[in-house]
XYZ file of N, CA and C in Angstrom:
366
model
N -94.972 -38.248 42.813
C -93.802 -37.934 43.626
C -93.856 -38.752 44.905
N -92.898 -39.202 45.623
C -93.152 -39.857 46.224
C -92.865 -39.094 47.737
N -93.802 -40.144 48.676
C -94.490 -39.508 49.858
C -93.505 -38.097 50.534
N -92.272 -39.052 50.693
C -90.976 -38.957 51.534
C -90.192 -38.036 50.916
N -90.702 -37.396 49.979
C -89.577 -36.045 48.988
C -90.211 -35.094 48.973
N -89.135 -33.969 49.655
C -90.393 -32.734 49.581
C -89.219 -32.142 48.185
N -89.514 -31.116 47.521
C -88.674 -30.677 46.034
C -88.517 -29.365 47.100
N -87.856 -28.673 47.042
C -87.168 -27.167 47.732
C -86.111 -26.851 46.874
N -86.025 -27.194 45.537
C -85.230 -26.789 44.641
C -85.140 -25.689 44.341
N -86.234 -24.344 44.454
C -86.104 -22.970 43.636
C -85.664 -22.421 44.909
N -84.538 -21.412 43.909
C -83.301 -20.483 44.703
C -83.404 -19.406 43.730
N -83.146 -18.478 44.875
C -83.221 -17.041 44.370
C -81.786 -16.426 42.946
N -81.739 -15.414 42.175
C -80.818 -15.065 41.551
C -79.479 -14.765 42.695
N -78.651 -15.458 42.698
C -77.543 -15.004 42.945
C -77.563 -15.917 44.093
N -78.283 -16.594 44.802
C -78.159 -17.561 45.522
C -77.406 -19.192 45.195
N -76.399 -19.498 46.784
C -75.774 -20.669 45.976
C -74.905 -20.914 45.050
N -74.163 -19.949 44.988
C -72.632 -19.994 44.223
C -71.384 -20.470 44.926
N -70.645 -21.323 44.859
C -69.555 -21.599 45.431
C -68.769 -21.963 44.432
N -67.678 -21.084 44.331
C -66.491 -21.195 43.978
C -66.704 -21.410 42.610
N -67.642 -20.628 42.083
C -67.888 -20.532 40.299
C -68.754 -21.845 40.354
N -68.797 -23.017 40.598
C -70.262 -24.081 40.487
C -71.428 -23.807 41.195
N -72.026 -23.737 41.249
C -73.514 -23.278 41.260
C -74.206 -24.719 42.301
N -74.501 -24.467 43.641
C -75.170 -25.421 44.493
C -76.692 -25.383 44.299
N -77.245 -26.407 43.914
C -78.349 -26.496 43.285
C -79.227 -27.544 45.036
N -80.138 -26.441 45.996
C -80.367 -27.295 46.859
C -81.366 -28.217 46.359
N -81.254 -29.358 46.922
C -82.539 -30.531 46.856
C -83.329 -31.003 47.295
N -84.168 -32.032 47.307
C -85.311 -32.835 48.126
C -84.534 -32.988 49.477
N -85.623 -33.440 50.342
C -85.542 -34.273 51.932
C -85.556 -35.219 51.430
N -84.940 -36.231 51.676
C -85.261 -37.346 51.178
C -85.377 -38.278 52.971
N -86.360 -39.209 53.196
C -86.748 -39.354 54.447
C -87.595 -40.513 54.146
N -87.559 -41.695 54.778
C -88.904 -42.877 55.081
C -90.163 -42.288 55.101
N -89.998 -41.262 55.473
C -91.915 -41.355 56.360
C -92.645 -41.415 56.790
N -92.383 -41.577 58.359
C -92.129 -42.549 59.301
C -93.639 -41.274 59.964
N -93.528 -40.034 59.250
C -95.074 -39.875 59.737
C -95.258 -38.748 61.019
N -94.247 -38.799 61.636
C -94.238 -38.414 63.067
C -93.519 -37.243 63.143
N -93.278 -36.251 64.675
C -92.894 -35.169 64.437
C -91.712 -35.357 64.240
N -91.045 -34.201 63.394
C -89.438 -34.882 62.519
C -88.501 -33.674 63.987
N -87.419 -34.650 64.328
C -86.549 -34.006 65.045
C -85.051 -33.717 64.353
N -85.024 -32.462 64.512
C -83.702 -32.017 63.731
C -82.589 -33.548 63.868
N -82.378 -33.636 65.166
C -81.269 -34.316 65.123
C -81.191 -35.729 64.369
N -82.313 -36.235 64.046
C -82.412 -37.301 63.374
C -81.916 -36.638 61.206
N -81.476 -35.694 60.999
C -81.446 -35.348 60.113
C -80.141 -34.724 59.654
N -79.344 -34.964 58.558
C -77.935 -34.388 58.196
C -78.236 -34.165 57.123
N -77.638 -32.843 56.596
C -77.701 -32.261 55.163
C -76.289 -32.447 54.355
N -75.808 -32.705 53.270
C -74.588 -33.300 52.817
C -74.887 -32.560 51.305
N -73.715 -32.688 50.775
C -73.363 -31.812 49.617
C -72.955 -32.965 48.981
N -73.243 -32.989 47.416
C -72.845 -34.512 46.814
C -72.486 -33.546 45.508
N -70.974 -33.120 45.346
C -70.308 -33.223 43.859
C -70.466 -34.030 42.859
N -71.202 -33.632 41.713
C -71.055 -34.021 39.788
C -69.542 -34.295 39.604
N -69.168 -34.690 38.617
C -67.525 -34.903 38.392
C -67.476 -33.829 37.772
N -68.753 -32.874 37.160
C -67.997 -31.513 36.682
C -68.233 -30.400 37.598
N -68.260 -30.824 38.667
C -67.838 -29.685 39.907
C -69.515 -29.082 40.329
N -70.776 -29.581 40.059
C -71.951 -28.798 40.221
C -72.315 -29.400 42.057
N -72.874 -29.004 42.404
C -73.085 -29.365 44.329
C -74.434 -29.138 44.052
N -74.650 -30.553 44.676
C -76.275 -30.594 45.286
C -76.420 -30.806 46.533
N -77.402 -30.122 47.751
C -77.566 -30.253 48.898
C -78.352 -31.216 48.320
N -78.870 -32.149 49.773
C -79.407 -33.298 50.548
C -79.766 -33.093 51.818
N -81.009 -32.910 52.244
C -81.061 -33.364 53.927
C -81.987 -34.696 53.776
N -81.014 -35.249 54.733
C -81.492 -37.237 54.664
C -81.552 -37.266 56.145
N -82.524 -38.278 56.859
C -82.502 -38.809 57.979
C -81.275 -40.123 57.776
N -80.726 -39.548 59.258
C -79.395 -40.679 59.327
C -79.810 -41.904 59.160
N -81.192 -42.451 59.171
C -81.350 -43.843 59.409
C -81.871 -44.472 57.989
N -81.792 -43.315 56.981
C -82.430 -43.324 55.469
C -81.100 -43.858 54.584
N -81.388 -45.337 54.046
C -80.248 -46.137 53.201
C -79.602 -44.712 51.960
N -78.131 -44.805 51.895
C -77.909 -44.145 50.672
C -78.483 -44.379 49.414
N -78.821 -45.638 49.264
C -79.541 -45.537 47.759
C -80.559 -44.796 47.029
N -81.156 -44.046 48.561
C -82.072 -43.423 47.926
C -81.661 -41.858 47.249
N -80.480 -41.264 47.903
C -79.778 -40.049 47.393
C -79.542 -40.383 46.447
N -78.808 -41.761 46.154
C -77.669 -41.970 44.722
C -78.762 -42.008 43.581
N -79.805 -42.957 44.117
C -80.755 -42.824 42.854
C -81.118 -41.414 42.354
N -81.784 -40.584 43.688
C -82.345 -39.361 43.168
C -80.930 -38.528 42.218
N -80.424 -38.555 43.142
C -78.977 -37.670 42.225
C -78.676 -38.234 40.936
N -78.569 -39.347 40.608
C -78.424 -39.916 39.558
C -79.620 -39.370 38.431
N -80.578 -39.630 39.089
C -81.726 -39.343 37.897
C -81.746 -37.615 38.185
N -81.359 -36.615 38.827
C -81.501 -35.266 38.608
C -80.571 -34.686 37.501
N -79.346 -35.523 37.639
C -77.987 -35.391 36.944
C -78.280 -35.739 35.227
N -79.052 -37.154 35.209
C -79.255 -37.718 34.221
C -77.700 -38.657 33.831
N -76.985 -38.976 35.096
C -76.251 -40.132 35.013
C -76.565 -41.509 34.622
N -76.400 -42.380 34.915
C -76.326 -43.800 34.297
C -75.706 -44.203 36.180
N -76.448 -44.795 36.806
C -76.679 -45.522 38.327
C -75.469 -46.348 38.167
N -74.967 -46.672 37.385
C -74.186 -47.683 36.868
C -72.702 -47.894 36.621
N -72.536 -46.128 36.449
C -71.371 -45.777 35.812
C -70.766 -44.552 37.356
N -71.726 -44.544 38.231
C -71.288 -43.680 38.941
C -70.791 -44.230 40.149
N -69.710 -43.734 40.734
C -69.545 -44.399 42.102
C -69.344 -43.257 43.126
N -69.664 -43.400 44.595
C -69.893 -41.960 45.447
C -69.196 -42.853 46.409
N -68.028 -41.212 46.711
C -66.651 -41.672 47.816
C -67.235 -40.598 49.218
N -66.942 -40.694 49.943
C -66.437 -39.620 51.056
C -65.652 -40.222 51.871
N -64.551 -39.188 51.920
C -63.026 -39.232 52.517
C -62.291 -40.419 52.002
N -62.775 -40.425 50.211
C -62.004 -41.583 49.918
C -62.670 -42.669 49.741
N -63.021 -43.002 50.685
C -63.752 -44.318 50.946
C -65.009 -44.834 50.380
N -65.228 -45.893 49.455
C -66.134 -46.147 48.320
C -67.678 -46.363 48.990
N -68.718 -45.523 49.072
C -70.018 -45.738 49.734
C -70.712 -46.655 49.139
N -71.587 -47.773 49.808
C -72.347 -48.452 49.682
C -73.490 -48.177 49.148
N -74.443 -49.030 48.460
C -76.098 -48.310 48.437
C -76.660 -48.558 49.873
N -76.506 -49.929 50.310
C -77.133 -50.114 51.361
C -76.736 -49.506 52.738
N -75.674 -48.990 53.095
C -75.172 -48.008 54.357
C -75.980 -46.576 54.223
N -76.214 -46.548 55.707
C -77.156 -44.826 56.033
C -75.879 -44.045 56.709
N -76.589 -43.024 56.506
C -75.358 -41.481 56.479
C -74.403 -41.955 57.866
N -75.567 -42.585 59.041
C -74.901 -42.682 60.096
C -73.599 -43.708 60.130
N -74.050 -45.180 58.974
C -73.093 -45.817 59.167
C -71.537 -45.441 58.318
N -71.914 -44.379 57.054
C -70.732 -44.106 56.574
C -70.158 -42.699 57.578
N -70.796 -42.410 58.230
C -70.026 -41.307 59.575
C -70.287 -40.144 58.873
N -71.370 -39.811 58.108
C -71.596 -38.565 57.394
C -72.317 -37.659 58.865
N -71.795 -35.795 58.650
C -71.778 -35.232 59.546
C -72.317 -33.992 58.835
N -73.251 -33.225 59.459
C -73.582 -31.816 58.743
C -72.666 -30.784 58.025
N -73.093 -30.480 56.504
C -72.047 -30.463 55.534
C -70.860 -30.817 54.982
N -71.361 -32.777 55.446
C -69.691 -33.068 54.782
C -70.284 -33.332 53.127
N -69.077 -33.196 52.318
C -68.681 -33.461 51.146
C -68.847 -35.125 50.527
N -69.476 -35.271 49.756
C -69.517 -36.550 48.614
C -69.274 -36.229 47.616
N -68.278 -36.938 47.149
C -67.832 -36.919 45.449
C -68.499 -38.094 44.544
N -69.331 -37.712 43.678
C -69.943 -38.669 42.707
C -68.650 -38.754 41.546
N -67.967 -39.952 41.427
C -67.111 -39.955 40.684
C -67.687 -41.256 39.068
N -66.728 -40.464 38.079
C -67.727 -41.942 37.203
C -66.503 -42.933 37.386
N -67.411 -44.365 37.454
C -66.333 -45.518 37.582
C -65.570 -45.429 36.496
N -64.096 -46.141 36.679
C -63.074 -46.133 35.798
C -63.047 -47.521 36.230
N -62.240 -48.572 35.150
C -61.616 -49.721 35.246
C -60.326 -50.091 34.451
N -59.563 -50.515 35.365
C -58.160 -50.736 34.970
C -57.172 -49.193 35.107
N -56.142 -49.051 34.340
C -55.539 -47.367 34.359
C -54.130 -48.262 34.834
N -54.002 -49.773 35.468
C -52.656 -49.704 35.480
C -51.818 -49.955 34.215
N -50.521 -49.631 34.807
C -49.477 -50.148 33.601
C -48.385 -51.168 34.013
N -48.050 -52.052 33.181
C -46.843 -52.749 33.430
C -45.723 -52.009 32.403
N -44.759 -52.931 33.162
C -43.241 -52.464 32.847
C -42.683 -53.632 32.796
């Protein structure tokens, strides 16, 4: 397991229900950096399945997204490949940290699976 992931996955019966999907909390995911950890260096974010399941995240703002998308990807058992992650719309990078996509304590990510094409002519 690696250094920087603590697992805090087990939740009590009846814990973590929203709105009939089931919030499944997750790892810290964090560098490592070793030292005493200060809250404020840290945001927790909720990242939607396309079939509605919520996983918490607490990431240090200065921690690249790739490392959520991977973990989520491989908890999900997605395909890294086929998935793409929006908030407020807007298509997230691997390489941007929470701070540079303006992520804020409990905002919302939608893991959507990529689609290509869908237009039509006339």
């Amino acid at each position: 397991m690696d250094p920087g992931f603590t697992d805090n996955s087990s939740m009590g019966a009846g814990e973590g229900s929203n709105d009939g999907h089931q919030i499944e909390q997750k790892p810290v995911i964090d560098q490592g950096t070793g030292g005493a950890s200060d809250d404020s260096q840290y945001v927790t974010v909720k990242v939607r399945s396309p079939d509605g399941e919520q996983v918490l995240y607490r990431i240090k703002k200065k921690t690249r997204l790739q490392k959520l998308m991977n973990s989520f990807c491989q908890r999900t058992g997605q395909n890294e490949q086929s998935i793409r992650f929006l908030f407020e719309g807007e298509r997230l990078r691997p390489e941007m940290t929470a701070e540079d996509a303006g992520l804020q304590e409990g905002d919302l990510i939608d893991a959507m699976i990529s689609q290509v094409g869908g237009g039509i002519r006339m």
